[in-house]
Amino acid sequence: MSVSGSESAASANKPKYSKFTQQELPACKPLLTPGIVIGAFSLIGIIFVPIGLASLSASQEIVELIDRYDEECVTASDKIGFIQDSKANKACTRKITVPKPMKGPIHVYYQLENFYQNHRRYVQSRSDQQLRDKDYKDPKAVAKACDPEATTGDGSLIVPCGLIAWSLFNDTYAFSVNKKSVTVNKKDIAWASDKNSKFGSNVFPVNFQKGGLIGGGNLNDKLPLSEQEDLIVWMRTAALPTFRKLYGRIETDIMASDEITVVIQNNYNTYSFGGTKAVVLSTASWIGGKNNFIGVAYVAVGGICLLLAMGFVVLYVVKPRALGDPAYLSWNKEAAEYSH
Amino acid sequence: LFKVATECSVVLCCRVAPLQKAGIVALIKNRTDDMTLAIGDGANDVSMIQMADVGVGINGQEGGQAVMASDFSMGQFRFLVPLLLVHGHWNYQRMGYMILYNFYKNATFVLVLFWYVLYTSFTLTTAITEWSSLLYTVLYTSLPTIVVGILDKDLSKSTLLAYPKLYGSGQRNEKYNLNLFVLNMLEALWQSLVVFYIPYFAYRQSTIGMSSLGDLWALASVIVVNMQLAMDIIRWNWIIHVFVWGTIAATVICLFVIDSIWVLPGYGAIYHIMGQGLFWLLLLIIVVTAMVPHFAIKAFSEHFVPSDIQIGREIEKFEALNQVNHSEIPMRTFS
């Protein structure tokens, strides 16, 4: 739009027109009208409340039995001494009565509380290269990654190294229903991706738990790591200080009022740091474990949105405003007040 | 002199030497915190142009010295109108929003990491895998911000020229002020609490691993901050659509790629957790719950305490406006 100079100079100076450079791209300009606002809140409410109720009912159908046993399974007054004594008899029998029928497969978990698997030094104390490949023997890198559980006293490498493996959980449970023993299927409790790619099938435990401080369970030297499913499950570090890990599955159904007897080998030392242990039996559903929170949350949010929708309806009726009326521009409003 | 000048709406000075021109600008600039703009076309305007905060030079018959000393240059005096009313206004609105949004999106992310630290016995374990944390600023949330900062417009050129007083919104600090900043930070706080605690309560006594929960937190954070941006975008053209939705898709792809590297602890986590119905339920409720306050505040303030900009937007959408196609404002003559 310059007018200086001749016509050809003017057109030479003019930049090439494009919708992008002149900022004239076609665009939609959504605006929040009362209809859209009320519609959005109502839609959220109408969708969320049924989802919440469905989640609640799914969660109520799950049967979950939790039995905390660490306090009652150790009767000695020096609990830590008892646990650390390798010769003491650590068997403990617990009885659980089943309130509702449980359809198989019933998942058996061990639940630990106040155990910070997400502690920064703990989480880093592993060597994924070593777990996968037996030929990986870079001692400096391994020592750095797995410190302080990288080598034994005389300097030989530990496989699998690191604090996570060292603190392997080693309580065992033997179940019987109404005095008949049931087998716990301990196959396929770890992720298939871990078994196939993360833990090598040619890596065997070496020098494991041979040091002065015993942190947890032992490993079978003859089994490669890809078949040590308890270790694989344990090494998937948990996110929160109260967590469960899959122990196994009971494939049969259990009827209501059945009595389950659990014989626990109470080996794992949670007494030194004030942790608790529990055994959990739970049926499975699409929602995961028994948790009312998601259902309650959906119903709550849906309800609040419906309330907001009604609130906005009242506001729009009480204080309506014509959209796009120039009389509301601040200088027009001031002029209107001034002229009165 | 200053007091008299500030009482008038227009002051005419004639027969002024270049140094006096600069002195007039300095008089206003040094004694108030207003922005000053000087426009001139000749060599005698150079000192004035350099003294002002914004200097505009006219490339015309008196030569190019004014242009060389100026911040903006144009061909005619009348182009000052669109420069100020249209481009100046757009620039203010875009810059103000972008700065507030950048603070908000980083605060939301960092606060999620902060809440997690409370549950790791105060060791600084990152809730979200380190690669995702790095990529958050670089890839997951940067491109939509840049594109919206370049392309978004709150009002069209014709509206801004038809109602010149809309320029006053910039002068009154309506788009960037302490109240807006505090509101943004409160929204960041609320959304980070929602993103962190809804999965926390849902997964509290479960078998969830750190990498899986971290993936949920990362994806939820990215979607929430991009939804916030999406709610505030005024003008959706195809480029903005591509970048906003494309970034969310890119985030998902990156999460999959990161969790397919066997060396990293999160190997396989995203495949595992996305197969659970609970993951999708949580994602939906996190996004909606995080956005409800922002949506409600927006709906309330836009309808019941509308700013001039808001009225202008409604005028554009709902009323037929006499299109002002040329960048001029008819001069009012005295009757």
Coordinates of C-alpha atoms in Angstrom, one line a residue, chain A residues 1-4 20 22-34 36-37 40-41 44 47-48 51 55 64 66 109 111 113 116-121 123-124 126 128-129 132 191 193-194 197-198 236-246 286-288 291 293-294 297-298 301 304-305 308 312 315-316 319-326 328-332, chain B residues 76 78-79 87 90 94 116 119-121 123-125 130 150-151 153 157 163 165-166 172 197-198 200-213 217 233-239 241 262-269 272 276-278 280-282 284-285 288-289 292 295-296 298-300 302-304 306 308 310-319 327:
Chain A
M1 CA 0.0 0.0 0.0
S2 CA 2.9 2.4 -0.6
V3 CA 2.3 5.2 -2.9
S4 CA 5.8 6.6 -3.2
F20 CA -0.3 -16.7 6.4
Q22 CA -1.0 -11.3 6.4
Q23 CA -2.5 -13.2 9.3
E24 CA -5.8 -13.8 7.5
L25 CA -5.9 -17.6 7.8
P26 CA -9.5 -18.8 8.1
A27 CA -10.2 -19.7 11.6
C28 CA -13.1 -20.6 13.8
K29 CA -13.7 -18.4 16.8
P30 CA -15.4 -20.4 19.5
L31 CA -17.2 -18.4 22.1
L32 CA -18.7 -19.5 25.4
T33 CA -22.4 -18.8 25.1
P34 CA -24.8 -19.7 27.9
I36 CA -22.5 -24.1 25.6
V37 CA -21.6 -23.6 29.2
A40 CA -20.9 -28.8 28.8
F41 CA -21.5 -29.1 32.5
I44 CA -20.1 -34.1 32.0
I47 CA -21.7 -39.1 31.6
F48 CA -19.8 -39.2 34.8
I51 CA -19.6 -44.3 35.1
S55 CA -17.2 -48.4 39.0
E64 CA -10.7 -58.8 49.1
I66 CA -6.4 -58.7 53.9
Y109 CA -0.4 -60.7 47.0
Q111 CA 1.4 -56.2 50.9
E113 CA 3.6 -50.8 54.3
Y116 CA 10.0 -47.0 50.4
Q117 CA 10.9 -48.9 47.3
N118 CA 10.8 -45.4 45.7
H119 CA 13.7 -44.1 47.7
R120 CA 16.1 -42.5 45.3
R121 CA 19.3 -44.4 46.2
V123 CA 15.7 -47.2 42.9
Q124 CA 19.0 -46.5 41.3
R126 CA 20.5 -51.9 40.0
D128 CA 20.0 -53.5 33.9
Q129 CA 22.8 -54.5 31.5
R132 CA 20.2 -59.2 30.8
W191 CA 5.4 -59.3 33.0
S193 CA 8.2 -58.2 28.5
D194 CA 10.5 -58.5 31.5
S197 CA 13.9 -59.1 27.2
K198 CA 14.9 -57.6 30.5
R236 CA 9.6 -53.7 39.4
T237 CA 9.9 -51.0 42.0
A238 CA 6.7 -49.9 43.5
A239 CA 5.5 -46.3 43.2
L240 CA 4.3 -45.7 46.8
P241 CA 5.3 -46.7 50.3
T242 CA 2.3 -49.0 50.7
F243 CA 2.3 -51.5 47.9
R244 CA 1.4 -55.0 46.9
K245 CA 3.2 -57.5 44.7
L246 CA 1.8 -60.5 43.1
W286 CA -11.7 -54.8 34.9
I287 CA -11.2 -52.1 37.5
G288 CA -8.2 -53.8 39.1
N291 CA -11.0 -49.5 45.4
F293 CA -12.2 -44.1 45.2
I294 CA -12.6 -44.0 41.4
A297 CA -14.7 -39.5 42.5
Y298 CA -16.7 -39.9 39.3
V301 CA -17.3 -34.7 39.9
I304 CA -20.6 -31.0 41.1
C305 CA -20.9 -30.4 37.4
L308 CA -22.7 -25.9 38.4
F312 CA -25.3 -21.1 35.8
L315 CA -27.4 -16.9 37.0
Y316 CA -28.3 -16.6 33.3
K319 CA -28.8 -11.5 35.1
P320 CA -29.2 -11.9 31.4
R321 CA -27.0 -10.0 29.0
A322 CA -27.4 -9.6 25.2
L323 CA -24.3 -10.9 23.7
G324 CA -22.4 -8.6 21.4
D325 CA -24.3 -5.4 22.3
P326 CA -22.0 -2.5 21.9
Y328 CA -21.7 -2.8 27.2
L329 CA -18.4 -1.4 26.0
S330 CA -16.9 0.5 28.8
W331 CA -16.8 3.9 27.2
N332 CA -20.4 3.5 26.1
Chain B
Q76 CA 3.3 7.1 5.5
R78 CA -1.2 7.1 8.4
F79 CA 0.3 3.7 8.8
H87 CA -0.3 -4.9 15.6
W90 CA -2.0 -8.1 19.1
R94 CA 0.1 -12.4 22.8
Y116 CA 5.6 -37.1 44.8
Y119 CA 5.9 -39.9 49.4
T120 CA 9.4 -41.0 48.7
S121 CA 10.6 -40.3 52.3
T123 CA 14.4 -38.3 48.7
L124 CA 14.3 -36.6 45.3
T125 CA 13.0 -39.5 43.2
E130 CA 14.0 -38.5 33.5
I150 CA 2.6 -16.2 16.9
L151 CA -0.8 -16.8 15.4
K153 CA -5.5 -13.0 17.6
K157 CA -8.3 -6.0 12.3
Y163 CA -13.4 0.7 17.9
K165 CA -10.7 2.7 22.2
L166 CA -10.2 -1.1 22.5
R172 CA -4.8 -0.6 31.5
Y197 CA -3.7 -37.2 43.9
I198 CA -6.3 -38.8 41.8
Y200 CA -2.5 -41.7 44.2
F201 CA -5.8 -42.5 45.8
A202 CA -6.7 -44.9 43.0
Y203 CA -3.5 -46.9 43.1
R204 CA -2.6 -46.5 46.8
Q205 CA -2.5 -50.1 47.8
S206 CA -2.0 -51.7 44.5
T207 CA 0.8 -53.4 42.5
I208 CA 1.5 -50.2 40.5
G209 CA 5.1 -49.7 39.6
M210 CA 6.9 -46.4 39.6
S211 CA 7.4 -46.3 35.8
S212 CA 3.8 -47.0 35.1
L213 CA 2.4 -44.4 37.5
W217 CA 1.3 -38.6 35.5
I233 CA -7.1 -20.0 22.3
I234 CA -9.4 -17.5 20.7
R235 CA -8.9 -18.2 17.0
W236 CA -8.4 -21.8 15.8
N237 CA -6.8 -22.0 12.4
W238 CA -5.5 -25.2 10.9
I239 CA -1.9 -24.6 12.1
H241 CA -5.1 -27.4 15.4
W262 CA 15.2 -52.1 27.5
V263 CA 18.0 -50.4 29.4
L264 CA 15.6 -48.0 31.1
P265 CA 13.7 -49.1 34.2
G266 CA 10.4 -48.3 32.6
Y267 CA 10.7 -51.0 30.0
G268 CA 7.2 -52.1 29.0
A269 CA 5.4 -50.0 31.5
H272 CA 1.1 -52.7 30.6
Q276 CA -5.9 -51.5 32.1
G277 CA -9.3 -49.9 32.1
L278 CA -8.5 -48.0 35.2
W280 CA -8.3 -44.6 30.9
L281 CA -10.9 -43.8 33.6
L282 CA -8.3 -42.0 35.6
L284 CA -10.6 -38.9 31.8
I285 CA -11.4 -37.8 35.3
V288 CA -12.1 -33.0 33.4
T289 CA -11.6 -32.3 37.1
V292 CA -13.6 -27.5 35.6
F295 CA -13.9 -23.4 32.7
A296 CA -16.2 -22.1 35.4
K298 CA -13.9 -18.3 32.3
A299 CA -17.6 -18.7 31.8
F300 CA -18.5 -16.6 34.7
E302 CA -16.8 -13.6 30.3
H303 CA -20.5 -13.3 30.8
F304 CA -21.0 -11.3 33.9
P306 CA -17.0 -8.8 30.4
D308 CA -14.1 -4.6 26.3
Q310 CA -14.9 -9.8 25.2
I311 CA -17.6 -7.5 24.0
G312 CA -15.6 -7.0 20.9
R313 CA -15.3 -10.7 20.3
E314 CA -19.1 -11.1 20.7
I315 CA -19.7 -8.2 18.3
E316 CA -17.5 -10.0 15.7
K317 CA -19.4 -13.2 16.1
F318 CA -23.0 -12.1 16.5
E319 CA -23.5 -8.8 14.9
S327 CA -6.5 0.8 7.5

